[in-house]
Amino acid sequence: MLQLEEKEKPGHLQKAICAAACAHKAYTPRAVLRPCGMAAHPPRGTLGSSLLTLGLLSLLLGLCQSVENKCSSSNAATCTKCLSLGPECGWCTQEDFMVDSVESERCDTVYNLKSKGCRGDSIEHPSAQIVSSKEGNSQVTPAEVSVHLRPGASVNFLLRMQRLEKYPVDLYYLVDVSASMFATIEKINNIGSDLSQKMADFSHDIRFGFGSFVDKPVSPYISIHPDRLKNQCSTLNKNCMPPHGFIHVLSLTNNMTQFKQIVSKQKISANIDDPEGAFDAMLQAAVCHKEIGWRKEAKRLIILLTDQTSHLPLDSKLAGIVSPNDGSCHLKDNVYTRASDMEHPSLGLLGEKLAGNHVYGVFAVRGNAFSWYKDLLPLLPGTVAKELDATASNIKNLVVEAYQALLSEIKIQVDNPMKGIYVNITAICPDGSRHSGIEGCRNVQSNDKVLFNVTVTMDTCDVEGGHNYIILKPIGFNETVKVKIHRSCTCQCNSPLRHKDKCVTEVHPDCPGVPCRDSNCSLGEKEYQSENCKQSPSESECSGRGTCLCGKCYCSKTKLGKIYGKYCEIDNFSCPYNLGKLCSGNGECYNGDCKCHSGWEGDRCQCSSLKKHCMDSNGLVCSGRGTCTCGKCECTIDKSFGPLCQYCSGCSNTCTDNWNCEHSHGSLNGSVNPMDPYKTKCNTLVYYIDQTSECFSDPWILKIFFIIFTATFLIGFLSILIIRVSILQCSNNRRTSSSDYRVPTSIKDKSSLHSVYSKTVTYTREKPEDINIAFKYKF
C-alpha cells in the first residue's frame, strides 16, 4: 500500500489561484471587461453575476501581484542554481527563448515559462517522486523505498504495519542475585512450564534464557576487605558467589528441565550500596546476539527482576572509572569483562541499543524502586514496568500482562538520519486518531492494521559525503524499512547528448558551458574556480552577489541597480541618500561613494561648491585664512575665527601694519615710485584700518592690560596693609591708656579666686589645698 503526494509549500495554493486568474484575464473578451460604452450589454439577469465575477477577478489579481516570485527575482545564472531555489522553479533550455530580453528570465515558474513561449519539452523541472518499492517484509510493508528529491521538495508514502498471530517469543530473565532477591529467585524455578501454558494464546514457540548481575566488582560498590572478598555474605552466615557485573548463565532454550536445573543452582551474592548494575547488564544482554541466542524471527523480551534502582554513568566516577560505555558486547566465557573499567550506559545509549536490536524491556520491580523505573519509561521506548508483590507470586501473570501490553503498542522511530533530510511520521490508528510516530497507537489488536504517513523533505543539495539512506524502525519488531534518497541536484541539459540546450546564461567564450561540480572537478579546476572568484581568501565567491563560472564572476541583477566589477564588489545603489535621492541627485554612485557632478560637493553631493557665500567684502575667500566647504568657511590658520575667519588673535601685528600703511598711503602721490613696497602692502591691508576689532586683538593691547591689572592689584594690596597696621596701632594705644585706672585685687577677691582654682585643680592633684597661688600683676 503506497501513496505519493508532493507536499505543497505555503503560498502554492495562492499561486495556483493567481495563475487561474491570470489565465482567465488573458482569455476574457474585451467586451466583457470594458467598464463603459460596452459594445454588447449583458442581459439584465446576468448583470449582478458579471459584477461579482469582475470583483472576484480583481481580488485574485491583487493576490497574484502580492506573491513574490523567487524564481524570477533570484537572477539565477545556471540551471542548477535555479532548481535549488525551490520545487516551483523551472529552467527553460530552449536556445531561442527570450532573445530580446535578459537571460536570467530562463528561471521562472513552469506556468510563466510556458506563457513566455518556452516549449514544455525544453523546461527542466524534475519532480519529487518514488521510483521503486519492495514488499519484502511480513509485518511491515514496504521493506524498501527509493525516492528522488530536489531542494525544497517532499514526498509522502504510507507504511502498513500488522503484527502476526502466534509469533515466536524469546524470553530472557535477567535477575538481580543480591541477597535481598533470594525469595524471588526461588519463584523462577517453577515459572517455565506454567508460563508456557499461559503464553499459549500468543505463541506456541517460546524459549527461555537466564542471566544474573549484581554490581561492578570494585570499591566502593563492594567491600574489599580480605575476608569479605572471599565471601561477601560472611556477615549473613551464608556462602555467596563473588559479585559480578553480568554473567550469562543459560542461552535461550525450550528445554524446561534444563531451565529449572540452572535456576535452582543459582546462589545469591552481595554488595554494599543500594543501587545495582542493572542497566549495564541489560545492555550486554541486548547486544550479545550470538551468546544469548536471539532468533531473528522471534519477539525478544528481557525481563529484569530487581528490588533496587540502577546506577547511572556519573556514578562510575566514584570508582575512578571514566571510559564511556561503547555499547558493544564484551562477554568472554559468558562473563562481562569490562565491568570494572567501563562506565554504566546512559539512558539514551540503552534505549538506542534496545530499539536497534528489536528488544522489548520489562522491568519487574519489587518495593519502592518501582516508581523510579516507571518514571524512566518515556526515555526508554519499548519498555514497560510492572510491580512484583512481596512474595513475587504474581510473576507469571506479570510477564503475560507486560507482553500483551507491548504487543498492543505499535511505534516507529527514525534511525540512521541524513544531513539535510527531514522525516515526519504520523501514525493513523485503527480508531481514527492520529499521533506522532514515536507516540504510535495503543490498544492495537492482532487483526488491526496501523498506517504511518511518512513525509520526507530535502532541504539542500550542499551536503557532501555520508550515506544515502535512512532506516525506519518499528519498536519491538525485527523488520525495518529502508528509504533510499536520490538527490536531484543537476539538470539533464548538462548531458553531452543535449549540447544544444542552454544550461548557463552569459557564459564566457572560453568556458565549456557548465561549471564542474564537486563530484567531477579535478583539484586544479576547483582551485582555479574558487580562488579567481574571490577578492581575498576570507571573502565569499563573487562577493556573494554573483555566480562563479570557469573562474569568472557573473554578477546578479537586481531591481535596485547595477552590480559590476571583477568580483561583483561594485554597485550603483549602495551610496548614501539625501532627501530621498541617491547622492542627492547631484552625482553618481561608485562602490559606495558619491562622485559629485560639477558644482557640487559633500559625501552626499548635497553642497554647492560655489564660494560666493564665503567671500568677504574685499573678495577674499574666508579672509585668506580658510577654505569654503558646503557654503561655510572652515578656518585653516590657528587662532583664526569668525564666520569668514576674519578674526585672528595670533596673526601678525595688523595695527602696526595698518599704521604704516596709513602713513605711507597718506604720503603717496601721483609720482610715487611704483616699486615702492608700501604701495603693494597697502593695497592688500588698507581695508583693515576701519576694523577696530582687528586692532583690539593686537598683542600689545594684551600686554598693556596685564600691566594695568598688576599695578591695580599691588596698589590695592598695599592699601589694605597700611589700613590694617593703623588699626592695630590705635588699638594698642587705647589698651595702654586704660591700665592707669586698674587697682589691686582685694583680699575677698583673692579668696574667691582661690576657691575657683581649688575646684579646678582637683582633677590633676590629690591635695589642692597645698597649692599656693601667687598673683602677679603686669601692666
JSON list of N, CA, C and O in Angstrom, two decimals, residues 477-501:
[
{"chain": "A", "resi": 477, "resn": "PHE", "atom": "N", "xyz": [9.73, -4.65, 16.67]},
{"chain": "A", "resi": 477, "resn": "PHE", "atom": "CA", "xyz": [9.63, -5.52, 15.50]},
{"chain": "A", "resi": 477, "resn": "PHE", "atom": "C", "xyz": [11.03, -5.79, 14.97]},
{"chain": "A", "resi": 477, "resn": "PHE", "atom": "O", "xyz": [11.92, -4.94, 15.04]},
{"chain": "A", "resi": 478, "resn": "ASN", "atom": "N", "xyz": [11.21, -6.99, 14.42]},
{"chain": "A", "resi": 478, "resn": "ASN", "atom": "CA", "xyz": [12.52, -7.32, 13.86]},
{"chain": "A", "resi": 478, "resn": "ASN", "atom": "C", "xyz": [12.56, -7.06, 12.35]},
{"chain": "A", "resi": 478, "resn": "ASN", "atom": "O", "xyz": [13.35, -7.65, 11.64]},
{"chain": "A", "resi": 479, "resn": "GLU", "atom": "N", "xyz": [11.70, -6.18, 11.88]},
{"chain": "A", "resi": 479, "resn": "GLU", "atom": "CA", "xyz": [11.67, -5.78, 10.48]},
{"chain": "A", "resi": 479, "resn": "GLU", "atom": "C", "xyz": [11.79, -4.27, 10.40]},
{"chain": "A", "resi": 479, "resn": "GLU", "atom": "O", "xyz": [11.25, -3.54, 11.24]},
{"chain": "A", "resi": 480, "resn": "THR", "atom": "N", "xyz": [12.48, -3.78, 9.39]},
{"chain": "A", "resi": 480, "resn": "THR", "atom": "CA", "xyz": [12.68, -2.34, 9.22]},
{"chain": "A", "resi": 480, "resn": "THR", "atom": "C", "xyz": [12.34, -1.95, 7.78]},
{"chain": "A", "resi": 480, "resn": "THR", "atom": "O", "xyz": [12.13, -2.80, 6.91]},
{"chain": "A", "resi": 481, "resn": "VAL", "atom": "N", "xyz": [12.33, -0.64, 7.55]},
{"chain": "A", "resi": 481, "resn": "VAL", "atom": "CA", "xyz": [12.08, -0.08, 6.22]},
{"chain": "A", "resi": 481, "resn": "VAL", "atom": "C", "xyz": [13.28, 0.78, 5.85]},
{"chain": "A", "resi": 481, "resn": "VAL", "atom": "O", "xyz": [13.67, 1.67, 6.61]},
{"chain": "A", "resi": 482, "resn": "LYS", "atom": "N", "xyz": [13.85, 0.53, 4.69]},
{"chain": "A", "resi": 482, "resn": "LYS", "atom": "CA", "xyz": [14.99, 1.29, 4.20]},
{"chain": "A", "resi": 482, "resn": "LYS", "atom": "C", "xyz": [14.52, 2.27, 3.14]},
{"chain": "A", "resi": 482, "resn": "LYS", "atom": "O", "xyz": [13.88, 1.89, 2.15]},
{"chain": "A", "resi": 483, "resn": "VAL", "atom": "N", "xyz": [14.81, 3.56, 3.35]},
{"chain": "A", "resi": 483, "resn": "VAL", "atom": "CA", "xyz": [14.41, 4.61, 2.41]},
{"chain": "A", "resi": 483, "resn": "VAL", "atom": "C", "xyz": [15.66, 5.17, 1.75]},
{"chain": "A", "resi": 483, "resn": "VAL", "atom": "O", "xyz": [16.48, 5.84, 2.39]},
{"chain": "A", "resi": 484, "resn": "LYS", "atom": "N", "xyz": [15.83, 4.87, 0.46]},
{"chain": "A", "resi": 484, "resn": "LYS", "atom": "CA", "xyz": [16.98, 5.36, -0.30]},
{"chain": "A", "resi": 484, "resn": "LYS", "atom": "C", "xyz": [16.66, 6.75, -0.86]},
{"chain": "A", "resi": 484, "resn": "LYS", "atom": "O", "xyz": [15.60, 6.97, -1.43]},
{"chain": "A", "resi": 485, "resn": "ILE", "atom": "N", "xyz": [17.60, 7.66, -0.68]},
{"chain": "A", "resi": 485, "resn": "ILE", "atom": "CA", "xyz": [17.41, 9.05, -1.10]},
{"chain": "A", "resi": 485, "resn": "ILE", "atom": "C", "xyz": [18.30, 9.34, -2.30]},
{"chain": "A", "resi": 485, "resn": "ILE", "atom": "O", "xyz": [19.52, 9.13, -2.25]},
{"chain": "A", "resi": 486, "resn": "HIS", "atom": "N", "xyz": [17.71, 9.82, -3.38]},
{"chain": "A", "resi": 486, "resn": "HIS", "atom": "CA", "xyz": [18.45, 10.26, -4.57]},
{"chain": "A", "resi": 486, "resn": "HIS", "atom": "C", "xyz": [18.22, 11.77, -4.70]},
{"chain": "A", "resi": 486, "resn": "HIS", "atom": "O", "xyz": [17.10, 12.22, -4.86]},
{"chain": "A", "resi": 487, "resn": "ARG", "atom": "N", "xyz": [19.31, 12.53, -4.64]},
{"chain": "A", "resi": 487, "resn": "ARG", "atom": "CA", "xyz": [19.22, 13.99, -4.72]},
{"chain": "A", "resi": 487, "resn": "ARG", "atom": "C", "xyz": [19.24, 14.42, -6.19]},
{"chain": "A", "resi": 487, "resn": "ARG", "atom": "O", "xyz": [20.22, 14.17, -6.90]},
{"chain": "A", "resi": 488, "resn": "SER", "atom": "N", "xyz": [18.20, 15.10, -6.63]},
{"chain": "A", "resi": 488, "resn": "SER", "atom": "CA", "xyz": [18.13, 15.64, -7.99]},
{"chain": "A", "resi": 488, "resn": "SER", "atom": "C", "xyz": [18.67, 17.06, -7.97]},
{"chain": "A", "resi": 488, "resn": "SER", "atom": "O", "xyz": [17.93, 18.03, -7.85]},
{"chain": "A", "resi": 489, "resn": "CYS", "atom": "N", "xyz": [19.99, 17.17, -8.07]},
{"chain": "A", "resi": 489, "resn": "CYS", "atom": "CA", "xyz": [20.65, 18.47, -7.95]},
{"chain": "A", "resi": 489, "resn": "CYS", "atom": "C", "xyz": [21.27, 18.94, -9.26]},
{"chain": "A", "resi": 489, "resn": "CYS", "atom": "O", "xyz": [21.85, 20.02, -9.30]},
{"chain": "A", "resi": 490, "resn": "THR", "atom": "N", "xyz": [21.22, 18.15, -10.30]},
{"chain": "A", "resi": 490, "resn": "THR", "atom": "CA", "xyz": [21.78, 18.54, -11.60]},
{"chain": "A", "resi": 490, "resn": "THR", "atom": "C", "xyz": [20.68, 18.52, -12.65]},
{"chain": "A", "resi": 490, "resn": "THR", "atom": "O", "xyz": [19.61, 17.95, -12.44]},
{"chain": "A", "resi": 491, "resn": "CYS", "atom": "N", "xyz": [20.95, 19.13, -13.77]},
{"chain": "A", "resi": 491, "resn": "CYS", "atom": "CA", "xyz": [19.98, 19.24, -14.85]},
{"chain": "A", "resi": 491, "resn": "CYS", "atom": "C", "xyz": [20.33, 18.29, -15.99]},
{"chain": "A", "resi": 491, "resn": "CYS", "atom": "O", "xyz": [21.52, 18.03, -16.25]},
{"chain": "A", "resi": 492, "resn": "GLN", "atom": "N", "xyz": [19.31, 17.82, -16.70]},
{"chain": "A", "resi": 492, "resn": "GLN", "atom": "CA", "xyz": [19.53, 16.94, -17.84]},
{"chain": "A", "resi": 492, "resn": "GLN", "atom": "C", "xyz": [20.20, 17.68, -18.99]},
{"chain": "A", "resi": 492, "resn": "GLN", "atom": "O", "xyz": [20.86, 17.06, -19.82]},
{"chain": "A", "resi": 493, "resn": "CYS", "atom": "N", "xyz": [20.07, 19.00, -19.02]},
{"chain": "A", "resi": 493, "resn": "CYS", "atom": "CA", "xyz": [20.69, 19.76, -20.11]},
{"chain": "A", "resi": 493, "resn": "CYS", "atom": "C", "xyz": [22.20, 19.74, -20.01]},
{"chain": "A", "resi": 493, "resn": "CYS", "atom": "O", "xyz": [22.90, 20.14, -20.94]},
{"chain": "A", "resi": 494, "resn": "ASN", "atom": "N", "xyz": [22.74, 19.29, -18.88]},
{"chain": "A", "resi": 494, "resn": "ASN", "atom": "CA", "xyz": [24.20, 19.16, -18.75]},
{"chain": "A", "resi": 494, "resn": "ASN", "atom": "C", "xyz": [24.74, 17.96, -19.50]},
{"chain": "A", "resi": 494, "resn": "ASN", "atom": "O", "xyz": [25.95, 17.82, -19.66]},
{"chain": "A", "resi": 495, "resn": "SER", "atom": "N", "xyz": [23.86, 17.08, -19.92]},
{"chain": "A", "resi": 495, "resn": "SER", "atom": "CA", "xyz": [24.30, 15.87, -20.61]},
{"chain": "A", "resi": 495, "resn": "SER", "atom": "C", "xyz": [24.93, 16.21, -21.96]},
{"chain": "A", "resi": 495, "resn": "SER", "atom": "O", "xyz": [24.43, 17.09, -22.69]},
{"chain": "A", "resi": 496, "resn": "PRO", "atom": "N", "xyz": [26.04, 15.54, -22.34]},
{"chain": "A", "resi": 496, "resn": "PRO", "atom": "CA", "xyz": [26.66, 15.80, -23.66]},
{"chain": "A", "resi": 496, "resn": "PRO", "atom": "C", "xyz": [25.72, 15.53, -24.81]},
{"chain": "A", "resi": 496, "resn": "PRO", "atom": "O", "xyz": [25.89, 16.07, -25.90]},
{"chain": "A", "resi": 497, "resn": "LEU", "atom": "N", "xyz": [24.73, 14.67, -24.62]},
{"chain": "A", "resi": 497, "resn": "LEU", "atom": "CA", "xyz": [23.79, 14.33, -25.70]},
{"chain": "A", "resi": 497, "resn": "LEU", "atom": "C", "xyz": [22.85, 15.49, -25.99]},
{"chain": "A", "resi": 497, "resn": "LEU", "atom": "O", "xyz": [22.18, 15.49, -27.03]},
{"chain": "A", "resi": 498, "resn": "ARG", "atom": "N", "xyz": [22.82, 16.46, -25.10]},
{"chain": "A", "resi": 498, "resn": "ARG", "atom": "CA", "xyz": [21.91, 17.59, -25.29]},
{"chain": "A", "resi": 498, "resn": "ARG", "atom": "C", "xyz": [22.71, 18.88, -25.33]},
{"chain": "A", "resi": 498, "resn": "ARG", "atom": "O", "xyz": [22.43, 19.84, -24.62]},
{"chain": "A", "resi": 499, "resn": "HIS", "atom": "N", "xyz": [23.72, 18.92, -26.19]},
{"chain": "A", "resi": 499, "resn": "HIS", "atom": "CA", "xyz": [24.65, 20.05, -26.21]},
{"chain": "A", "resi": 499, "resn": "HIS", "atom": "C", "xyz": [24.01, 21.32, -26.75]},
{"chain": "A", "resi": 499, "resn": "HIS", "atom": "O", "xyz": [24.52, 22.42, -26.56]},
{"chain": "A", "resi": 500, "resn": "LYS", "atom": "N", "xyz": [22.88, 21.20, -27.44]},
{"chain": "A", "resi": 500, "resn": "LYS", "atom": "CA", "xyz": [22.23, 22.39, -27.97]},
{"chain": "A", "resi": 500, "resn": "LYS", "atom": "C", "xyz": [21.40, 23.10, -26.92]},
{"chain": "A", "resi": 500, "resn": "LYS", "atom": "O", "xyz": [20.99, 24.23, -27.12]},
{"chain": "A", "resi": 501, "resn": "ASP", "atom": "N", "xyz": [21.10, 22.43, -25.83]},
{"chain": "A", "resi": 501, "resn": "ASP", "atom": "CA", "xyz": [20.32, 23.07, -24.78]},
{"chain": "A", "resi": 501, "resn": "ASP", "atom": "C", "xyz": [21.18, 24.06, -24.02]},
{"chain": "A", "resi": 501, "resn": "ASP", "atom": "O", "xyz": [22.41, 23.92, -23.94]}
]
